[in-house]
Short mmCIF file of N, CA, C and O and ligand atoms in Angstrom, two decimals:
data_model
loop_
_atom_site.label_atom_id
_atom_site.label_comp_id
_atom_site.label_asym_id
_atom_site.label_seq_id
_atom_site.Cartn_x
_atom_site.Cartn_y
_atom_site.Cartn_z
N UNK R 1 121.49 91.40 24.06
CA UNK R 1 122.86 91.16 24.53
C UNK R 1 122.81 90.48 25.89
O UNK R 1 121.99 90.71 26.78
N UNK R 2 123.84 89.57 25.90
CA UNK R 2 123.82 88.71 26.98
C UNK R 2 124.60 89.03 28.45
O UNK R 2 125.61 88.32 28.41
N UNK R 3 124.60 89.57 29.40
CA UNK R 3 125.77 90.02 30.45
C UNK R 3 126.48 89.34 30.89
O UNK R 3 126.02 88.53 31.70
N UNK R 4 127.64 89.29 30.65
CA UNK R 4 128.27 87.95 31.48
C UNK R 4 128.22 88.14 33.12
O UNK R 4 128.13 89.16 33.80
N UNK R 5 128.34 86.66 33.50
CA UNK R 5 127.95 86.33 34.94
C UNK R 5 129.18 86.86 35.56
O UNK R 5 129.05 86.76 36.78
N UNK R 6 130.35 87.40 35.24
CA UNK R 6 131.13 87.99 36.46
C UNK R 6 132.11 89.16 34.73
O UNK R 6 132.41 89.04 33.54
N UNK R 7 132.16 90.14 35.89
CA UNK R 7 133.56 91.32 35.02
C UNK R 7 134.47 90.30 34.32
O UNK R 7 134.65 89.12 34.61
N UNK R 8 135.12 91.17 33.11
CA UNK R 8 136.24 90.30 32.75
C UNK R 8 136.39 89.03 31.79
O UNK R 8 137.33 88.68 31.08
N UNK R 9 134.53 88.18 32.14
CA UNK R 9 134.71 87.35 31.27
C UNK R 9 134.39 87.24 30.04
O UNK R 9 133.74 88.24 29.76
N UNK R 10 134.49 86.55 29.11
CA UNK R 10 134.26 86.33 28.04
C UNK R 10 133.11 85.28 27.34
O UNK R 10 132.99 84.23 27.97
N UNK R 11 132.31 85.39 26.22
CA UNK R 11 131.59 84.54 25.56
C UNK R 11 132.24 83.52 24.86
O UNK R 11 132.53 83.90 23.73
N UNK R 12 132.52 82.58 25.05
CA UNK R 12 133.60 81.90 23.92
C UNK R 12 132.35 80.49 22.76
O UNK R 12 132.41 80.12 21.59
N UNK R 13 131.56 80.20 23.75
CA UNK R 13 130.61 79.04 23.31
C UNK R 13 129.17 78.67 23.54
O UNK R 13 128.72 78.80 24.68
N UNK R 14 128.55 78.33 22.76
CA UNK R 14 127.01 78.12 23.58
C UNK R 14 127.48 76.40 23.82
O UNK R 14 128.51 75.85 23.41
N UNK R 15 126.56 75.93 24.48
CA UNK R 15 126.77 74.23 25.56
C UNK R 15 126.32 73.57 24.05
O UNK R 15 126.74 72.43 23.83
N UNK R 16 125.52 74.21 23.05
CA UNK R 16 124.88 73.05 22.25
C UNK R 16 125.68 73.05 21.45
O UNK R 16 126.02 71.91 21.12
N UNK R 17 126.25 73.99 20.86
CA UNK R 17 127.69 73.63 19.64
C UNK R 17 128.77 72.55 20.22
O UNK R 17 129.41 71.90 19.40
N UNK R 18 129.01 72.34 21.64
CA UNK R 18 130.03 71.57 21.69
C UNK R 18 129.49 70.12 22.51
O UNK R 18 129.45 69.91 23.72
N UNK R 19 129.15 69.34 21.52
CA UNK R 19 128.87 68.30 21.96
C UNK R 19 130.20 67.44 22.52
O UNK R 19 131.25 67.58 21.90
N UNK R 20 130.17 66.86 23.25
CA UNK R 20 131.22 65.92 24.61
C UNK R 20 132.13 64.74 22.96
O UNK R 20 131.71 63.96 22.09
N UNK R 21 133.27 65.23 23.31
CA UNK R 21 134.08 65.02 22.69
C UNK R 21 134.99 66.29 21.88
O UNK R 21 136.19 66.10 21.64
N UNK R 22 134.39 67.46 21.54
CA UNK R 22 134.20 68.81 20.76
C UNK R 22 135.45 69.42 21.14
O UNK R 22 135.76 69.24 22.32
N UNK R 23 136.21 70.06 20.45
CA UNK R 23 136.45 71.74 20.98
C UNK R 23 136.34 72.69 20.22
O UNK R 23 135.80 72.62 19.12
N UNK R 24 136.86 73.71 20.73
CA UNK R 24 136.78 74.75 20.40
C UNK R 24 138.01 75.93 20.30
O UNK R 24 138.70 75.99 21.32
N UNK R 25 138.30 76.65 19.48
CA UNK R 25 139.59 77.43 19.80
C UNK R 25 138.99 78.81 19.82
O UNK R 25 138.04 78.94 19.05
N UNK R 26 139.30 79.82 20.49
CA UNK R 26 139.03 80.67 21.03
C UNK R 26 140.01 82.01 21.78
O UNK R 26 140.76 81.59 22.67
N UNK R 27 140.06 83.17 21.59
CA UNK R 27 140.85 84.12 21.28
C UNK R 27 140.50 85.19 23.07
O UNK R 27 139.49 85.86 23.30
N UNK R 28 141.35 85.05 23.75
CA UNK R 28 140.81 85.64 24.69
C UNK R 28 142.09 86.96 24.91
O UNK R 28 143.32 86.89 24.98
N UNK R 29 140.96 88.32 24.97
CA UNK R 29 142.15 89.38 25.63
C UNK R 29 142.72 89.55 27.05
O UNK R 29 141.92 89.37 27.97
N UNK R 30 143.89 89.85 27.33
CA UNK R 30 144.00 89.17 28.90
C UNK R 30 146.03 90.61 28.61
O UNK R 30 147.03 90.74 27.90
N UNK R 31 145.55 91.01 29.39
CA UNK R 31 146.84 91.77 29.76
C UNK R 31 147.16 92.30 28.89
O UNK R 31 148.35 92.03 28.74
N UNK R 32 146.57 93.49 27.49
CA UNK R 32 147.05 93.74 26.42
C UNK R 32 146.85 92.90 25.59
O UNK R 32 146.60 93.64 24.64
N UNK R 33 146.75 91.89 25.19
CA UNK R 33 146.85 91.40 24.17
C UNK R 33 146.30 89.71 24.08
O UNK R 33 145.97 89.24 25.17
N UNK R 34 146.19 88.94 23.08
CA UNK R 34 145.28 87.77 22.88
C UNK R 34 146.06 86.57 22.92
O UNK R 34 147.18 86.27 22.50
N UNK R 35 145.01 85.86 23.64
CA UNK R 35 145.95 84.20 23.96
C UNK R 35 145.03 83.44 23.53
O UNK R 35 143.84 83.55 23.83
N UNK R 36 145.60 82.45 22.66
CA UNK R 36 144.84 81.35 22.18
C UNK R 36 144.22 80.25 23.02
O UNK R 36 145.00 79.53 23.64
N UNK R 37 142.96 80.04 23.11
CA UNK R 37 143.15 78.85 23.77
C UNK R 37 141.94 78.33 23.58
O UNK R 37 141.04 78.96 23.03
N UNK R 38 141.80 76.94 24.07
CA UNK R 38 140.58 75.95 23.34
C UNK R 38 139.53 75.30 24.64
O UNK R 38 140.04 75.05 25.73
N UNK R 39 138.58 75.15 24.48
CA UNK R 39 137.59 74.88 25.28
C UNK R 39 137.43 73.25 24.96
O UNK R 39 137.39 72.93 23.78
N UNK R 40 137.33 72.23 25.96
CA UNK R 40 136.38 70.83 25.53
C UNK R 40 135.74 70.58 25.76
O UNK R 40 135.23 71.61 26.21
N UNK R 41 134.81 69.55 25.93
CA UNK R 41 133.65 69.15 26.36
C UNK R 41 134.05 67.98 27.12
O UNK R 41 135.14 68.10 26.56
N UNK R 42 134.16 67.30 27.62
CA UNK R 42 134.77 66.12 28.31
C UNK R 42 133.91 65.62 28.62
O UNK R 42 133.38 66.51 29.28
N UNK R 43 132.97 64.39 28.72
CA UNK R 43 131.49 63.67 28.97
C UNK R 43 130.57 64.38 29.64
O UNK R 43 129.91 63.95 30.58
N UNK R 44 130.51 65.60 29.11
CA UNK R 44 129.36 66.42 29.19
C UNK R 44 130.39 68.09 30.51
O UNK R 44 129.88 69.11 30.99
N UNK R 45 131.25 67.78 30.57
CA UNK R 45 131.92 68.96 31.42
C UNK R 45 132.83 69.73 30.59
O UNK R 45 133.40 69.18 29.65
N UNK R 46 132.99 70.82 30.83
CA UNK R 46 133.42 72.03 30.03
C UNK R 46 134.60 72.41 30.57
O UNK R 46 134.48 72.90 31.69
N UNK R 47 136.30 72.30 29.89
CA UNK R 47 137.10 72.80 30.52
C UNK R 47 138.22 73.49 29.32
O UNK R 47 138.29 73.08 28.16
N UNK R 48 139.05 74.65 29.91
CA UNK R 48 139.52 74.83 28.62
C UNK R 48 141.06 75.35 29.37
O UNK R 48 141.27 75.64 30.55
N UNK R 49 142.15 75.34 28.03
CA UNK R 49 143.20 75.90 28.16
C UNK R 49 143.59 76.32 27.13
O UNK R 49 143.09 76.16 26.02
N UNK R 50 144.96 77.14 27.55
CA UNK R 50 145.70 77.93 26.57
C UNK R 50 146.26 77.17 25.59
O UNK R 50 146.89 76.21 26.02
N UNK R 51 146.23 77.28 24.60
CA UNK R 51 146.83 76.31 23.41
C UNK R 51 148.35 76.22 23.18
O UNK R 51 148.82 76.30 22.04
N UNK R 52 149.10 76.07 24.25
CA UNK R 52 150.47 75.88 24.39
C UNK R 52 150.81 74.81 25.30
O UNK R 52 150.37 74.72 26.45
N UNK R 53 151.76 73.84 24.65
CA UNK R 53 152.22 72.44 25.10
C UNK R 53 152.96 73.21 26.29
O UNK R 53 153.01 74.44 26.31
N UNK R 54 153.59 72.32 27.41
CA UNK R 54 154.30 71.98 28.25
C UNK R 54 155.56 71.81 28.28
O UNK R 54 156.35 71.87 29.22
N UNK R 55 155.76 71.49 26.66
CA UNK R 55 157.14 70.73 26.24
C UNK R 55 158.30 72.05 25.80
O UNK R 55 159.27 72.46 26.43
N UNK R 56 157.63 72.58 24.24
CA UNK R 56 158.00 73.78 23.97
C UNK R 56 156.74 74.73 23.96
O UNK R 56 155.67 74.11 23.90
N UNK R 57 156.69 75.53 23.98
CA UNK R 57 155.29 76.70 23.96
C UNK R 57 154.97 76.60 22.56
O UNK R 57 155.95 77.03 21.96
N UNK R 58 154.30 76.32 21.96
CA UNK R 58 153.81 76.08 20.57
C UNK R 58 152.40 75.63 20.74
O UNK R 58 151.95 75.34 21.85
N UNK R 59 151.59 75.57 19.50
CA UNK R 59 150.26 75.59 19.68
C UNK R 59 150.31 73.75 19.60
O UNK R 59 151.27 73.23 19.03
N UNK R 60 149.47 73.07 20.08
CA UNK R 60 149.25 71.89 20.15
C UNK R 60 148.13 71.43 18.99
O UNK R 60 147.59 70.36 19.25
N UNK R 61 147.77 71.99 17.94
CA UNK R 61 146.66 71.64 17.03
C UNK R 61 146.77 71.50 15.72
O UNK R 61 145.85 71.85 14.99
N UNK R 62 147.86 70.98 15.26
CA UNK R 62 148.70 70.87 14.00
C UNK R 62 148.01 70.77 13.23
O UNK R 62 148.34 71.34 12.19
N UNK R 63 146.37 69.84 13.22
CA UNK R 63 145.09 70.07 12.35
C UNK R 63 144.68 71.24 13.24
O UNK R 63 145.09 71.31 14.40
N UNK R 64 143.95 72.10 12.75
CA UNK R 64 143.02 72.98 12.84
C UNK R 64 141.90 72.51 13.89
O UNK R 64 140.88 71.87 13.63
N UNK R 65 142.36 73.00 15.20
CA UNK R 65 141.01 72.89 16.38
C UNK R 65 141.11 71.25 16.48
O UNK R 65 140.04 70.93 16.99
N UNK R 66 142.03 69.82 16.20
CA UNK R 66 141.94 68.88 16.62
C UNK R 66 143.02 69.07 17.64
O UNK R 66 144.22 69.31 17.47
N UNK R 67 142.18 68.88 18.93
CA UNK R 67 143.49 68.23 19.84
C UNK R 67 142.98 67.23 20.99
O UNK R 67 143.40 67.27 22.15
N UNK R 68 142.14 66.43 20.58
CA UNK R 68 141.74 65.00 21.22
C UNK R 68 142.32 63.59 20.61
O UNK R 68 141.93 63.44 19.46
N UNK R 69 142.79 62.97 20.88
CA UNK R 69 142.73 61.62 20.93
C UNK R 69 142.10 60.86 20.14
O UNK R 69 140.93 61.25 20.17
N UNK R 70 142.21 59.89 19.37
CA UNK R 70 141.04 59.72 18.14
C UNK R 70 139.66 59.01 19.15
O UNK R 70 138.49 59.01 18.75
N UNK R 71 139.96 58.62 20.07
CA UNK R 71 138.74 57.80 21.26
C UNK R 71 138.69 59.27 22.16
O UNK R 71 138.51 59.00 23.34
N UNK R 72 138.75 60.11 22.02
CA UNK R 72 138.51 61.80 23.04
C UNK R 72 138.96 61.57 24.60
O UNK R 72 138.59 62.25 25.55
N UNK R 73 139.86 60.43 24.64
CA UNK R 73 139.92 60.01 26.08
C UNK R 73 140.90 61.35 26.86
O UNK R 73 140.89 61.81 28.00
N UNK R 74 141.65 61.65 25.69
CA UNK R 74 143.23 62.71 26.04
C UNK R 74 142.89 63.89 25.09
O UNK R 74 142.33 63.97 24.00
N UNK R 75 143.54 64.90 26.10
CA UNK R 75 144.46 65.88 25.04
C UNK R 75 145.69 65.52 24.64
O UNK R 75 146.49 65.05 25.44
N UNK R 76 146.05 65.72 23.06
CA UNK R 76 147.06 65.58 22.67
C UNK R 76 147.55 66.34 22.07
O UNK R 76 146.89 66.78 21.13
N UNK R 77 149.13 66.97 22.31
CA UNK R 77 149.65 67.59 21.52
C UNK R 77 150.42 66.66 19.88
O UNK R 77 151.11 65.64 19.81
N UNK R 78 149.94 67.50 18.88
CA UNK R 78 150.35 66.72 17.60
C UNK R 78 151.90 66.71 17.41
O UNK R 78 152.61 66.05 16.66
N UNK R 79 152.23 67.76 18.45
CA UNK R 79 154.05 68.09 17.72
C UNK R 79 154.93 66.71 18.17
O UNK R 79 155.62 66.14 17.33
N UNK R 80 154.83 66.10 19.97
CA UNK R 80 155.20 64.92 20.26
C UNK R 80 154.70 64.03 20.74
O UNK R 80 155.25 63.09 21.31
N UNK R 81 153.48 64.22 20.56
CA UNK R 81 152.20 63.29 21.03
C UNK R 81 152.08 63.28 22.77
O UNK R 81 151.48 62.33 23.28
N UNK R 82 152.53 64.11 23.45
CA UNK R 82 152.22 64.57 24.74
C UNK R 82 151.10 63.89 24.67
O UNK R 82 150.45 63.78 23.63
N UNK R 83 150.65 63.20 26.19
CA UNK R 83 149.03 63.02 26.47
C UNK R 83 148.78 63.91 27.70
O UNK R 83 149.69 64.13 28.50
N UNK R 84 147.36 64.50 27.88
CA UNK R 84 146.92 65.38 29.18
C UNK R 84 145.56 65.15 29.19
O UNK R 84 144.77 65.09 28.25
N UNK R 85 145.35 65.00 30.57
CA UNK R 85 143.84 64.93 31.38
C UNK R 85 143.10 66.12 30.59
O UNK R 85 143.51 67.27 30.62
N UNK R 86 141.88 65.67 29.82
CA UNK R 86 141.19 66.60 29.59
C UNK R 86 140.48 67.33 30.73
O UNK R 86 140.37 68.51 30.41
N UNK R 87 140.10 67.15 31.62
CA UNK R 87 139.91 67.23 33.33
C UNK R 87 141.14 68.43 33.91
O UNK R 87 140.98 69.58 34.34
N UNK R 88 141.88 67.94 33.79
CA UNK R 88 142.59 68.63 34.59
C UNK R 88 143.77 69.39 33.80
O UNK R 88 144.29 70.37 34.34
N UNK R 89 144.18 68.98 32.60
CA UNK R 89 145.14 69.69 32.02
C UNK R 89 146.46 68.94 32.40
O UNK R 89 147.36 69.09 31.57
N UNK R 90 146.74 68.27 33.34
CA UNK R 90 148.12 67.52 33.97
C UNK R 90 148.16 66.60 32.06
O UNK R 90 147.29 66.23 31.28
N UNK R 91 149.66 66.59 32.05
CA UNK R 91 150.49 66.03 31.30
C UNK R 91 150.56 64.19 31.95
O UNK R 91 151.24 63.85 32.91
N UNK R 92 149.91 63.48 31.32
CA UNK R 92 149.98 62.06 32.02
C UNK R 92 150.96 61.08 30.80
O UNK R 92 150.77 59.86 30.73
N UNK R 93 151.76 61.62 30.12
CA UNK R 93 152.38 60.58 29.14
C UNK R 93 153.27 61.60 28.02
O UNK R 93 152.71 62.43 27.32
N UNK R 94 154.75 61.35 27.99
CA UNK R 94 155.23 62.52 26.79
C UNK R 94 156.09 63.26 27.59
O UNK R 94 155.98 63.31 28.81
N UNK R 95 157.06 63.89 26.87
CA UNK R 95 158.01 64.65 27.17
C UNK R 95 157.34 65.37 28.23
O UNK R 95 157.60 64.78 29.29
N UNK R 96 156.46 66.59 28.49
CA UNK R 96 156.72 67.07 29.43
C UNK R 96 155.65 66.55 30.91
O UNK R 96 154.99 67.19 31.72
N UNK R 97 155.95 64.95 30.69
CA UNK R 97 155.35 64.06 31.89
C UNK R 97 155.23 65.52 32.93
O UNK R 97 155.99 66.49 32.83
N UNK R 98 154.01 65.38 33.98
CA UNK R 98 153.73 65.48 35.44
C UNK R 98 153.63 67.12 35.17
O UNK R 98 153.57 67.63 36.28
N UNK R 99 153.60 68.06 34.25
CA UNK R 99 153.27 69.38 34.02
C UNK R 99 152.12 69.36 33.51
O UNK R 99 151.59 68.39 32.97
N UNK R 100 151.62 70.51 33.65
CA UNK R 100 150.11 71.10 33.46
C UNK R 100 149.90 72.27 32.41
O UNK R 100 150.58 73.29 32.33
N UNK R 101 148.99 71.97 31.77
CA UNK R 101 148.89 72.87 30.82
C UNK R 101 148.39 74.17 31.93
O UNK R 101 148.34 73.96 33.15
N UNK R 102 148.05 75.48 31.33
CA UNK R 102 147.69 76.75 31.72
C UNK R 102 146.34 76.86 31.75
O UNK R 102 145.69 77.29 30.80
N UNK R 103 145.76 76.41 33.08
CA UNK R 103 143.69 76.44 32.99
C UNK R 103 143.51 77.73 32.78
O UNK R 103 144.07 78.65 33.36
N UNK R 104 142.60 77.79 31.82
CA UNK R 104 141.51 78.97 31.41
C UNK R 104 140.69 78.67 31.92
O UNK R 104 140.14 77.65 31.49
N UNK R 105 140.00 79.48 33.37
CA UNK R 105 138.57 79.80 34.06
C UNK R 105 137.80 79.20 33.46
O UNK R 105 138.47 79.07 32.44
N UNK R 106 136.69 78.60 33.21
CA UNK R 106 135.44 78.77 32.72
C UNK R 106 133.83 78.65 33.43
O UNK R 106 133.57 77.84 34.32
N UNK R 107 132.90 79.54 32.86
CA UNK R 107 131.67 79.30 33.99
C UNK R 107 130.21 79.37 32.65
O UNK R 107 129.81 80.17 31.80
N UNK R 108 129.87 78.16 33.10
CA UNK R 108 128.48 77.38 32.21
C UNK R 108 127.65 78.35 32.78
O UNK R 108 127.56 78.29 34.00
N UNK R 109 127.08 79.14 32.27
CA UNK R 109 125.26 79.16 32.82
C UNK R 109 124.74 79.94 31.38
O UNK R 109 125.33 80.62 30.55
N UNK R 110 123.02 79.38 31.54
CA UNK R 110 122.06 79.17 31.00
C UNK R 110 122.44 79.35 29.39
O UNK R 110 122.22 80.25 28.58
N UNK R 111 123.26 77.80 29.27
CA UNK R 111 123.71 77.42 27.69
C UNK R 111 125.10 78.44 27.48
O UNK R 111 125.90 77.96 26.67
N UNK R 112 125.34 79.25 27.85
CA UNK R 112 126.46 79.67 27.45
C UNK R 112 127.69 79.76 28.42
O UNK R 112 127.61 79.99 29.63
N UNK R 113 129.26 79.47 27.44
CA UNK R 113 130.16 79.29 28.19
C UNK R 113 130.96 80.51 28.07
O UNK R 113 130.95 81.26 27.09
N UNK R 114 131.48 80.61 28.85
CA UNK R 114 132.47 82.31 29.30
C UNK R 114 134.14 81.66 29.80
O UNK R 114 134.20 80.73 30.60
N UNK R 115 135.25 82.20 29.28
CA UNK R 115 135.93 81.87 29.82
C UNK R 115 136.86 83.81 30.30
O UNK R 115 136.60 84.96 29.94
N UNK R 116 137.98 83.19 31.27
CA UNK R 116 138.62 84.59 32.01
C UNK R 116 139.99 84.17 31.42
O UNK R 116 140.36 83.32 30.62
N UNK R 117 140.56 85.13 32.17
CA UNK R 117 142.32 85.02 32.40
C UNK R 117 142.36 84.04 32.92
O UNK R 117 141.56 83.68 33.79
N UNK R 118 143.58 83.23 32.37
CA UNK R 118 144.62 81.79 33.41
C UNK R 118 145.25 83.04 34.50
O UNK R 118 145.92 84.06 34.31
N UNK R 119 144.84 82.58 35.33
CA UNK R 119 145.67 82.70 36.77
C UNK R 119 146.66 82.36 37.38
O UNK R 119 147.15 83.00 38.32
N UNK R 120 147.29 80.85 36.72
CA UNK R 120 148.31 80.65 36.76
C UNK R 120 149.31 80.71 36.11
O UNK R 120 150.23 80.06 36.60
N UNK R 121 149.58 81.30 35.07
CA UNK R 121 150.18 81.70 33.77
C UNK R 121 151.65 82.50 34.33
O UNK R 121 152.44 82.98 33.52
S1 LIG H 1 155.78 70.32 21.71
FE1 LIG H 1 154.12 69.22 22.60
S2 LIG H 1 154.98 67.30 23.10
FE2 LIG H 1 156.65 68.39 22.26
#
């Protein structure tokens, strides 16, 4: 068994399943109860959020675990084609222009990824 590197967090991925372009959806407990949310790979950097648009709160993955861009440049929500910084989560194109999705923590070490509670939620 593996310890995670701080209380609280979670196992969600090893680094080699998600090759840069990838995600991942992922079930985290956080205050009672479970929030969806998806991990990417972004040219080799690891960032993830809660799987709820900006626009209306709904899951953004209308296929199953797709929510990139067909070139992986964006996150996209499928419901109005929202675009967002895979980087940063900011909303750069789409109804809910200049908002941010909800960052989920995450911390890389030795191949495996852990994510926490959004903090800003
Ligand atoms: S619900 Fe995501 S853009 Fe409208």
């Amino acid at each position: 068994m593996t310890d995670a590197p701080a209380d609280g967090l979670v196992l969600v991925a090893r680094t080699d399943e998600l090759a840069p372009g990838r995600t991942k959806k992922f079930l985290l407990p956080c205050g009672g109860s479970e929030i969806e949310a998806f991990v990417v790979n972004h040219d080799g950097s690891f960032h993830a959020y809660v799987n709820r648009c900006c626009h209306i709160p709904m899951s953004m993955d209308w296929v199953e675990n797709q929510f990139l861009t067909e070139d992986g440049a964006y996150i996209q929500c499928a419901t109005h084609g929202a675009l967002y910084d895979p980087t940063s989560g900011q909303c750069l194109a789409g109804p809910p222009l200049g908002q941010r999705l909800t960052v989920v923590p995450v911390v890389v070490r030795d191949g495996l990824i852990w994510a926490g509670c959004p903090t800003d939620d």
